[in-house]
Every structure is written in structure tokens, then in C-alpha cells.
Amino acid sequence: MPTKLTMPRLSDTMTTGKIIEWKKKVGDKVEPGDVLAEIESDKATMEFEAFEEGILLEILVPSGGTAPVGEVLAILGEVGTVPLESQPTSFRQESKSIETENKDLQKKTEEIKKVEGVDVPPKDVQKISPLTLKDKKETVVREPSSRILASPLALRLAAELGVDLTQVKGSGPDGRIIREDIERYAKMKEQTPHPISVPSPTPPKIQSPKQPTSSEGTILELTQMRSAIARRMAEGWQTPMFTLTMDIRMDAVEQIREQWKELGKSVVPTINDFVLCAVSRALHQYPQMNVSFRENSIVQYHDVHVAFAVALPEGLITPVIFHADKKSLSQIAEESKQLIDKAFAKKLQIEEFSGSTFTISNLGKMDIEHFTAIVNPPEAGILAIGRVREAVVVRGGEIAIEQRMYVTLSADHRAIDGAMGAEFLGIVRKFLEHPISLILD
Amino acid sequence: MAELTVREALNQAMAEEMERDPNVFLMGEEVGFYNGAYKVSQGLLDRFGPMRVIDTPITELGFTGVGVGAAMVGLRPIIEMMTFNFSILALDQIINNAAKMRYMSGGQFDMPLTIRGVNGAAHQLAAQHSQSLEVLFTHFPGLKVIAPSIPKDFKGLLKSAIRDDNTVIFMESEVLYSYKGEVPDGEFTIPIGVGDIKREGTDCTVIAWGKAIHTALAAAKELEKEGISIEIVDPRTLRPLDENLIFESVKKTNRAVIVEEALPFSSVGSEISYRIQKNVFDYLDAPIEKVNGKDVPMPYNKHLEHLALPQVADVIQSVKRSLYLI
């Protein structure tokens, strides 16, 4: 019996997945554990493994295709069966009689003929010298839906340069697009400013052959990660939130980091690691903050799993330090470094970025003084960290210069009140202003 | 380096090989006392005697058969066809015996046979004696087919052909016999199956062999005046074909024009064209062009003959078409 291979649910929040690439092709023998394909979920790219042996009979969702969870992606048959491609058509499309297929074919042929009729330019227009291309305006413009004529080289170049062929005017016979047309178009594109409205640390790829453009700008297809962020943030925005900001003195943390550096240790904890560590201890000490609001109840978690946001060129991901309250500062530093490396390599496994109970987000590195974050449901709190700055403060009637850092808590007001949030922040501050307590325990 | 005609280069190649190996002998019509219909075998009878330079009756099937038999017992015959138009009579020996003997005997017999002679048109030899017949031989496994264009290649490749243990069809051209070119002094051979870039260029690859190389070179000169640089690839051996040399050139120029004197339908150029599109499809920016003799029996009338053969203007036109200039 052939087995249907369906789109797996690779994370709790995954609704659709994208096949990045099939690693097996139709007719290939498959062993349990073999990687069949790479699938991009809303958070990461993961390997889709075979659980049983067989022959890959048919691929229904090709590389680059998207399918909802549970949709059949491919059919696996017993060893010895023949790929569906080489079986008669009637076997594959039982409901469709050959007669109707023939009719369809005829209709299609007629459609093509019709389009080609519109397409063929007058004979004299075909003779265009590439030397005079630049000033020729009567090159053929095709209907967007009609077949595009392009030389094989032009097709390859278009794919490499991300040129949308429907936008290119061909200068060859019958409007064939040739290399020169692609190169000219790509050059022109380069000189035109990119129509992006949302600033982004790394500009996304603007053009790929699939991306259509509209009159007001380039349409960027949503990646799995981007649509997940959009969905989660919209959900989080529905949460009745309040924010609390506190200014924390960081001189002691900075001193310890200096000493740590002098010791020549390979991994020196970052400010973020200190915050992770302080927050995890604070959550342990103040479990009222380590909660999630449910319809008729509030869950108070036993474990402290702190996630931290990592900005990637293609979006945002939040790897988790599990049981962070039970881990030493250097352990946290070590682990966070590994997770960041993995995140950039797109190698994070689903279990490494889900299941957190609290999140921190740090834009200090990018010189942000203070900001507010949106809670990441179902969590009830998120801490936004600003940069460590030199500040003038008045202490006991004296003016002093100190290293200081703003932290801003956003909390779900259904589960947490302002005073609770303030108390929690006070504990975080205590740990950060006396970091020896983070090292000694 | 000496400047030799193609005729002298071929003569040297045969003389050197006959000197080197007593098993080598030459047989054909008028090769001995007349010193060759085109004087290619000039002086060989005097030098090597009638046992090794043998005049035959006008019996192509017969003396090719003798060549096959001689090769089977260890001699290395050079069979001269006055023209390959006459080899049509010998096709049964060539296709069914020479090309198959090694295979059908399970390798018990080598077939170190070289069949050489004139191929293609000269001047007003009319329909039956002007044909370019390379495709009759390239079709068959068991035959190697060589069609050089310059004296050095003629000499180096004929020597390799004589030393090869398979049947080699070696195609010359009447109008090239007096063509002069530099030939290295002393002993040298050119390997079978290795092509040569006859001219480097950047805008379009022109593939030609034998006489057509000279048509292509003349076209290159004309095109250069217009700022168009063509690369001329001479495969020299048609089978086995140095296809990678062709592919690399096409990858560079993104265009290919094949020039051959043979008729267009099912020609060697058709096969080369297939292989180019199959292997370097993604590099092509224009359809592959073929310049051939016209698809008619060769006219006797000299003006019509001129029109029926590929000319420099035809090559220029095809190159320009592939560059989208016309």
C-alpha cells in the first residue's frame, strides 16, 4: 500500500510550511531516517525524515511550494513499485476521462494560438540591431499572460539577477529577450531607488522572478518567519498591556565583565547574559511573574525558561535558555552564544525556540536607549533592554557619573498588576546592581 | 620550421611512417608509377619499391578488401581513394568489414587500416564527384574520421592515423593540396580526437573543419573590419569529436555557427548542433546557425557551383544573424 507523506507540524504555531528543497526525487529508494526534504516552518528550516522504507512514487508539492499542515506532499510506495509518472494517465486521474482531457488540450491549443496571434509583431519590427537597441522604442511589448520568448542564456541570467521577465522588453526576433535586454534592465533597476517603506537592518532581496510588482512598489512575498511574526504580534497586541520602566546602575556588571576579560576566558558574558541571569533568578524568586493567562485561569509555571530575541536578516527568532534559574552565569553565556550561532545558521531546532515562559529583547547593541516590546503570547511579560550609557546622576547631593541602563517591562494586565511588575523589576535591579549574587550562587 | 604545402606534408608523413615501420604500405589507383593523381605519393615508389607502393586496377571494393585482409594479418595498409566519391563502391568493405572486424572477432583482429583521399568539391567536377561524404563514415562506431585543414595538422594526424589500430578515414581536399603552412621540423604527431582553436575571438564561435576552415578564416577577416570578433574552432577529428573544446568556446561567446561543405540534412554539423544545445543550452543567447552546401546535387555550371558551396558571405550572414545584427 502506498503511504501518503503529509506536511508535518514542526512547531505549535505552524499552520503552513514551505518545501525548500526535495532531497529525493521520484523513483528514489528511501530508507528510514533518510532526509526527504527541507521544510521551512514559521521559525526555522528543518529536515523532513522518512519513517519507513519505500520508493518515492510521486511528489505533489514541488520544491519552493507551500502547503498547509496535513496536506499530502508526496507518495511513498513499497520497494518494487513503479513511479506514477511512468504509469498510464488514467491511473493518476481516474475521474477525468481521456475525452475531456483531449477537449482541454484542444482548448488550450486554441488559447495559445489566440495569444500568439496577438503576439507576433509586424515583420519589419523584428529586425532590430543590438547596436541601435538603446534608441529603439518599437520593441515588442507582450501581454503579461502570454508566453515569454527568451534565449536560454537570457533565462538563466534573469534567474541569477532576479529579473522579472514580464517587465523586460525583448529586442530579438518576435520579441525574444536576449542577454543584452536582461543586462540593460538589471542595470536600469540598479539605478532606480528601491521602493521599501519599512526600514530593515539588512535590505531584503528586492527582486526574484516570482515577485510581481505593482504601481506603488515592489511586492515582497512573506516568508514563513515573517508571517509568523505578523500573526504573533497582532495576537500580542490584543493583550491589555502596561509598561514599566526602570533605570538600573550597571557599574558593577561592567567591572565584573572587565575582570572576566582580564582573566582571558574564551566566553565573556555579555550584558544580555547578565540580564538573562538576573531575570531568571528574579522569576524564580517572584513566580507571580512567571505566568500565562488562560481563559479561566492563570498558569504559574514551575520552571523558568527565558527566551531572548535574536534579529536575523529575515526576521526575528527567540531561542530559549531552559531552566535558566538553575544555570550559572557562564553556562548561560556559553549556551546563548551557541544558540545565536545556530540561529544565524538557520539550524535552530524547533524545541530550541519554543516553550519559553518569559522573554527579553535587547536593542542596546544598536544604541537604543529605551523602548517597549510587545508580549509574546502566551507569555505574560517581556523585558525590553536599552543600552548601557554614561549618565550624570545626583546621589546624596553629589553629582556622579554612572553606567546606567533602562529596562522596560511590558506585562499582561489580566494576570499581572502594576505593583507586581514593579516588585519584579526591583528584584531584577537588585541582582544587576549586585552581580556578585549572580556569580556566587 | 619549414613552410610546406599540404601535399608535401602528407608525402612526408607517409614516407616517415614507411621508414619507421616496414609493415606500412600504400595501395591505390595511380599511386606508384604516376606518382599519385595529385602527386601526394611523389617519389615513394622509387624510394620504397613496388612491394610497398602498389598500383591497383579501378576496383575500390577489391583493393579496400585487400587492405582489410592485410590489416587483419598485421600489416598497416594506407589505402588511397582518388576521391572519397569512389569510396562509395567500397562501403561494404569499410562499413561491414573494416568497422566491425575488431568487434565481431572479440578483439582478436586489430584493424590498423588508413583510408585516405580527396573529399568534397574542387572545380566543376559535377554532381557525382563533388560530394562531402564525412557523414557516411562518422555514422559508424569502429571508424575514426579525420578532416584536417592546415599542413601541420595533415602531417601530424596522418602519422597518428597510420599508427592507430583502428580504421581511420582520413579526408583531404583537392583545393588544399597546394596550400602552404608552417610544419614543425623533425618527428611529431598530433593526437586523434583533439581539436584546435584556429582563431581566438569573443563574439561568436564558428565551428568548421577541412576546407571550410579557410572560408571561416576569410569571414573572420571581413567581420573584424566591422568590429566583430569570431572564434574559430577546428575539431580536426570528427569522430571522436573534441566536444568540450566546442562547449567551452560556446560558453564564452554564447553563439555558435557551424560551417561545413556537406549537404545540410543529417550532416556532422547537425550532430554538433544537437550536442551544443544539449550540453550548453543555458549559455546560448541565439539559435545555432548552420552554413552548408545547398541541398541539391552539385551543379556543373561554375556560377551555380559557386552558389551551391558555402561562401564567405554566407558565413558572415550567419554570424550576424546569431548576433541579432540582421
PDB file of C-alpha atoms in Angstrom, chain B residues 16-180:
ATOM      1  CA  GLU B  16      58.380   8.798 -42.440  1.00  0.00           C
ATOM      2  CA  GLU B  17      55.917   6.150 -41.343  1.00  0.00           C
ATOM      3  CA  MET B  18      57.024   3.727 -44.091  1.00  0.00           C
ATOM      4  CA  GLU B  19      60.604   4.324 -42.988  1.00  0.00           C
ATOM      5  CA  ARG B  20      59.710   3.772 -39.368  1.00  0.00           C
ATOM      6  CA  ASP B  21      57.626   0.608 -39.794  1.00  0.00           C
ATOM      7  CA  PRO B  22      58.160  -1.926 -42.608  1.00  0.00           C
ATOM      8  CA  ASN B  23      54.554  -3.087 -42.215  1.00  0.00           C
ATOM      9  CA  VAL B  24      53.259   0.192 -43.625  1.00  0.00           C
ATOM     10  CA  PHE B  25      52.455   0.155 -47.341  1.00  0.00           C
ATOM     11  CA  LEU B  26      50.485   2.321 -49.791  1.00  0.00           C
ATOM     12  CA  MET B  27      47.964   0.995 -52.270  1.00  0.00           C
ATOM     13  CA  GLY B  28      45.555   2.685 -54.700  1.00  0.00           C
ATOM     14  CA  GLU B  29      44.902   3.955 -58.171  1.00  0.00           C
ATOM     15  CA  GLU B  30      47.910   5.716 -59.781  1.00  0.00           C
ATOM     16  CA  VAL B  31      49.866   5.899 -56.524  1.00  0.00           C
ATOM     17  CA  GLY B  32      53.008   4.352 -57.984  1.00  0.00           C
ATOM     18  CA  PHE B  33      54.263   4.931 -61.499  1.00  0.00           C
ATOM     19  CA  TYR B  34      52.171   8.075 -61.946  1.00  0.00           C
ATOM     20  CA  ASN B  35      53.314   9.356 -58.522  1.00  0.00           C
ATOM     21  CA  GLY B  36      49.697   9.907 -57.482  1.00  0.00           C
ATOM     22  CA  ALA B  37      46.756  11.550 -59.218  1.00  0.00           C
ATOM     23  CA  TYR B  38      47.510  14.660 -57.111  1.00  0.00           C
ATOM     24  CA  LYS B  39      51.221  13.873 -56.673  1.00  0.00           C
ATOM     25  CA  VAL B  40      50.823  13.167 -52.986  1.00  0.00           C
ATOM     26  CA  SER B  41      52.827   9.959 -53.316  1.00  0.00           C
ATOM     27  CA  GLN B  42      55.585  11.640 -55.345  1.00  0.00           C
ATOM     28  CA  GLY B  43      58.823   9.603 -55.184  1.00  0.00           C
ATOM     29  CA  LEU B  44      57.504   6.906 -52.858  1.00  0.00           C
ATOM     30  CA  LEU B  45      57.697   4.107 -55.453  1.00  0.00           C
ATOM     31  CA  ASP B  46      61.333   4.937 -56.217  1.00  0.00           C
ATOM     32  CA  ARG B  47      62.150   5.062 -52.537  1.00  0.00           C
ATOM     33  CA  PHE B  48      60.246   2.015 -51.219  1.00  0.00           C
ATOM     34  CA  GLY B  49      59.785  -0.177 -54.335  1.00  0.00           C
ATOM     35  CA  PRO B  50      56.742  -1.916 -55.847  1.00  0.00           C
ATOM     36  CA  MET B  51      56.213  -4.253 -52.865  1.00  0.00           C
ATOM     37  CA  ARG B  52      55.218  -1.277 -50.679  1.00  0.00           C
ATOM     38  CA  VAL B  53      53.752   1.173 -53.207  1.00  0.00           C
ATOM     39  CA  ILE B  54      51.157  -0.745 -55.176  1.00  0.00           C
ATOM     40  CA  ASP B  55      49.153   0.417 -58.196  1.00  0.00           C
ATOM     41  CA  THR B  56      45.693  -1.140 -58.383  1.00  0.00           C
ATOM     42  CA  PRO B  57      43.064  -1.512 -61.078  1.00  0.00           C
ATOM     43  CA  ILE B  58      39.935   0.656 -60.837  1.00  0.00           C
ATOM     44  CA  THR B  59      38.353  -1.666 -58.239  1.00  0.00           C
ATOM     45  CA  GLU B  60      37.681   0.190 -54.980  1.00  0.00           C
ATOM     46  CA  LEU B  61      35.729  -2.615 -53.366  1.00  0.00           C
ATOM     47  CA  GLY B  62      38.508  -5.079 -54.305  1.00  0.00           C
ATOM     48  CA  PHE B  63      41.554  -3.192 -53.101  1.00  0.00           C
ATOM     49  CA  THR B  64      39.822  -1.952 -49.953  1.00  0.00           C
ATOM     50  CA  GLY B  65      39.080  -5.618 -49.234  1.00  0.00           C
ATOM     51  CA  VAL B  66      42.758  -6.427 -49.749  1.00  0.00           C
ATOM     52  CA  GLY B  67      43.526  -3.658 -47.281  1.00  0.00           C
ATOM     53  CA  VAL B  68      41.155  -5.139 -44.704  1.00  0.00           C
ATOM     54  CA  GLY B  69      42.739  -8.577 -45.128  1.00  0.00           C
ATOM     55  CA  ALA B  70      46.253  -7.182 -44.918  1.00  0.00           C
ATOM     56  CA  ALA B  71      45.356  -5.275 -41.746  1.00  0.00           C
ATOM     57  CA  MET B  72      43.925  -8.460 -40.228  1.00  0.00           C
ATOM     58  CA  VAL B  73      47.246 -10.250 -40.637  1.00  0.00           C
ATOM     59  CA  GLY B  74      49.296  -7.447 -39.117  1.00  0.00           C
ATOM     60  CA  LEU B  75      50.236  -5.094 -41.941  1.00  0.00           C
ATOM     61  CA  ARG B  76      49.377  -1.380 -41.772  1.00  0.00           C
ATOM     62  CA  PRO B  77      47.879  -0.502 -45.155  1.00  0.00           C
ATOM     63  CA  ILE B  78      47.297   3.035 -46.411  1.00  0.00           C
ATOM     64  CA  ILE B  79      44.534   2.802 -48.996  1.00  0.00           C
ATOM     65  CA  GLU B  80      44.316   5.868 -51.225  1.00  0.00           C
ATOM     66  CA  MET B  81      40.950   6.766 -52.689  1.00  0.00           C
ATOM     67  CA  MET B  82      41.466   9.005 -55.683  1.00  0.00           C
ATOM     68  CA  THR B  83      38.402  10.691 -54.248  1.00  0.00           C
ATOM     69  CA  PHE B  84      36.031   9.606 -51.498  1.00  0.00           C
ATOM     70  CA  ASN B  85      33.318   9.748 -54.155  1.00  0.00           C
ATOM     71  CA  PHE B  86      34.803   6.465 -55.328  1.00  0.00           C
ATOM     72  CA  SER B  87      34.788   5.041 -51.812  1.00  0.00           C
ATOM     73  CA  ILE B  88      31.042   4.662 -52.183  1.00  0.00           C
ATOM     74  CA  LEU B  89      31.892   1.499 -54.142  1.00  0.00           C
ATOM     75  CA  ALA B  90      33.959   0.266 -51.212  1.00  0.00           C
ATOM     76  CA  LEU B  91      31.405   0.989 -48.484  1.00  0.00           C
ATOM     77  CA  ASP B  92      30.618  -2.677 -47.894  1.00  0.00           C
ATOM     78  CA  GLN B  93      34.277  -3.376 -47.050  1.00  0.00           C
ATOM     79  CA  ILE B  94      34.582  -0.211 -44.979  1.00  0.00           C
ATOM     80  CA  ILE B  95      31.307  -0.373 -43.060  1.00  0.00           C
ATOM     81  CA  ASN B  96      30.786  -4.107 -42.768  1.00  0.00           C
ATOM     82  CA  ASN B  97      34.344  -5.375 -42.505  1.00  0.00           C
ATOM     83  CA  ALA B  98      36.786  -2.643 -41.529  1.00  0.00           C
ATOM     84  CA  ALA B  99      34.471  -1.044 -38.959  1.00  0.00           C
ATOM     85  CA  LYS B 100      33.180  -4.309 -37.492  1.00  0.00           C
ATOM     86  CA  MET B 101      36.045  -6.832 -37.606  1.00  0.00           C
ATOM     87  CA  ARG B 102      37.617  -5.877 -34.314  1.00  0.00           C
ATOM     88  CA  TYR B 103      34.248  -6.004 -32.548  1.00  0.00           C
ATOM     89  CA  MET B 104      32.954  -9.180 -34.180  1.00  0.00           C
ATOM     90  CA  SER B 105      36.161 -11.097 -33.596  1.00  0.00           C
ATOM     91  CA  GLY B 106      36.059 -10.182 -29.931  1.00  0.00           C
ATOM     92  CA  GLY B 107      39.250  -8.189 -30.327  1.00  0.00           C
ATOM     93  CA  GLN B 108      41.198 -10.996 -31.999  1.00  0.00           C
ATOM     94  CA  PHE B 109      41.890  -8.844 -35.027  1.00  0.00           C
ATOM     95  CA  ASP B 110      43.156  -5.289 -34.981  1.00  0.00           C
ATOM     96  CA  MET B 111      42.251  -3.151 -37.986  1.00  0.00           C
ATOM     97  CA  PRO B 112      45.205  -0.756 -38.465  1.00  0.00           C
ATOM     98  CA  LEU B 113      43.883   0.477 -41.782  1.00  0.00           C
ATOM     99  CA  THR B 114      44.092   4.061 -43.035  1.00  0.00           C
ATOM    100  CA  ILE B 115      41.869   5.090 -45.923  1.00  0.00           C
ATOM    101  CA  ARG B 116      42.816   8.492 -47.242  1.00  0.00           C
ATOM    102  CA  GLY B 117      41.941  10.670 -50.213  1.00  0.00           C
ATOM    103  CA  VAL B 118      40.105  13.684 -51.535  1.00  0.00           C
ATOM    104  CA  ASN B 119      36.758  14.706 -50.107  1.00  0.00           C
ATOM    105  CA  GLY B 120      34.417  17.456 -51.253  1.00  0.00           C
ATOM    106  CA  ALA B 121      34.207  19.707 -54.275  1.00  0.00           C
ATOM    107  CA  ALA B 122      37.048  21.116 -56.332  1.00  0.00           C
ATOM    108  CA  HIS B 123      36.181  22.891 -59.585  1.00  0.00           C
ATOM    109  CA  GLN B 124      33.369  21.748 -61.851  1.00  0.00           C
ATOM    110  CA  LEU B 125      33.601  18.047 -61.069  1.00  0.00           C
ATOM    111  CA  ALA B 126      29.806  17.918 -61.191  1.00  0.00           C
ATOM    112  CA  ALA B 127      27.194  16.049 -59.186  1.00  0.00           C
ATOM    113  CA  GLN B 128      28.901  12.674 -58.700  1.00  0.00           C
ATOM    114  CA  HIS B 129      32.461  13.803 -57.940  1.00  0.00           C
ATOM    115  CA  SER B 130      31.976  16.855 -55.725  1.00  0.00           C
ATOM    116  CA  GLN B 131      30.424  15.382 -52.620  1.00  0.00           C
ATOM    117  CA  SER B 132      31.457  15.864 -48.988  1.00  0.00           C
ATOM    118  CA  LEU B 133      30.891  12.425 -47.545  1.00  0.00           C
ATOM    119  CA  GLU B 134      32.213  12.627 -43.970  1.00  0.00           C
ATOM    120  CA  VAL B 135      28.813  11.779 -42.547  1.00  0.00           C
ATOM    121  CA  LEU B 136      28.833   8.393 -44.352  1.00  0.00           C
ATOM    122  CA  PHE B 137      31.709   7.409 -42.067  1.00  0.00           C
ATOM    123  CA  THR B 138      31.103   9.343 -38.841  1.00  0.00           C
ATOM    124  CA  HIS B 139      27.858   7.406 -38.512  1.00  0.00           C
ATOM    125  CA  PHE B 140      29.597   4.136 -37.693  1.00  0.00           C
ATOM    126  CA  PRO B 141      31.289   3.077 -34.473  1.00  0.00           C
ATOM    127  CA  GLY B 142      34.548   1.383 -35.397  1.00  0.00           C
ATOM    128  CA  LEU B 143      35.644   4.154 -37.718  1.00  0.00           C
ATOM    129  CA  LYS B 144      37.640   7.229 -36.785  1.00  0.00           C
ATOM    130  CA  VAL B 145      37.222  10.188 -39.108  1.00  0.00           C
ATOM    131  CA  ILE B 146      39.772  12.952 -39.541  1.00  0.00           C
ATOM    132  CA  ALA B 147      39.464  16.073 -41.717  1.00  0.00           C
ATOM    133  CA  PRO B 148      42.392  18.481 -41.180  1.00  0.00           C
ATOM    134  CA  SER B 149      42.767  21.968 -42.585  1.00  0.00           C
ATOM    135  CA  ILE B 150      46.435  23.055 -42.457  1.00  0.00           C
ATOM    136  CA  PRO B 151      49.740  21.335 -43.401  1.00  0.00           C
ATOM    137  CA  LYS B 152      50.913  20.800 -39.820  1.00  0.00           C
ATOM    138  CA  ASP B 153      47.642  19.074 -38.871  1.00  0.00           C
ATOM    139  CA  PHE B 154      47.648  16.959 -42.044  1.00  0.00           C
ATOM    140  CA  LYS B 155      51.109  15.649 -41.270  1.00  0.00           C
ATOM    141  CA  GLY B 156      50.723  15.128 -37.532  1.00  0.00           C
ATOM    142  CA  LEU B 157      47.309  13.493 -37.833  1.00  0.00           C
ATOM    143  CA  LEU B 158      48.170  11.230 -40.800  1.00  0.00           C
ATOM    144  CA  LYS B 159      51.073   9.827 -38.796  1.00  0.00           C
ATOM    145  CA  SER B 160      48.736   9.184 -35.851  1.00  0.00           C
ATOM    146  CA  ALA B 161      46.205   7.603 -38.225  1.00  0.00           C
ATOM    147  CA  ILE B 162      48.774   5.166 -39.639  1.00  0.00           C
ATOM    148  CA  ARG B 163      49.845   4.184 -36.107  1.00  0.00           C
ATOM    149  CA  ASP B 164      46.279   3.706 -34.885  1.00  0.00           C
ATOM    150  CA  ASP B 165      44.997   0.139 -34.564  1.00  0.00           C
ATOM    151  CA  ASN B 166      41.517   1.081 -35.807  1.00  0.00           C
ATOM    152  CA  THR B 167      40.293   2.019 -39.248  1.00  0.00           C
ATOM    153  CA  VAL B 168      40.838   5.716 -39.825  1.00  0.00           C
ATOM    154  CA  ILE B 169      39.107   7.634 -42.594  1.00  0.00           C
ATOM    155  CA  PHE B 170      41.431  10.490 -43.472  1.00  0.00           C
ATOM    156  CA  MET B 171      39.839  13.189 -45.597  1.00  0.00           C
ATOM    157  CA  GLU B 172      41.825  15.614 -47.719  1.00  0.00           C
ATOM    158  CA  SER B 173      40.849  18.343 -50.145  1.00  0.00           C
ATOM    159  CA  GLU B 174      41.983  18.833 -53.706  1.00  0.00           C
ATOM    160  CA  VAL B 175      41.963  22.616 -53.418  1.00  0.00           C
ATOM    161  CA  LEU B 176      44.074  22.496 -50.245  1.00  0.00           C
ATOM    162  CA  TYR B 177      46.918  20.357 -51.674  1.00  0.00           C
ATOM    163  CA  SER B 178      48.881  23.444 -52.682  1.00  0.00           C
ATOM    164  CA  TYR B 179      48.010  25.404 -49.522  1.00  0.00           C
ATOM    165  CA  LYS B 180      51.190  26.297 -47.654  1.00  0.00           C
TER     166      LYS B 180
END
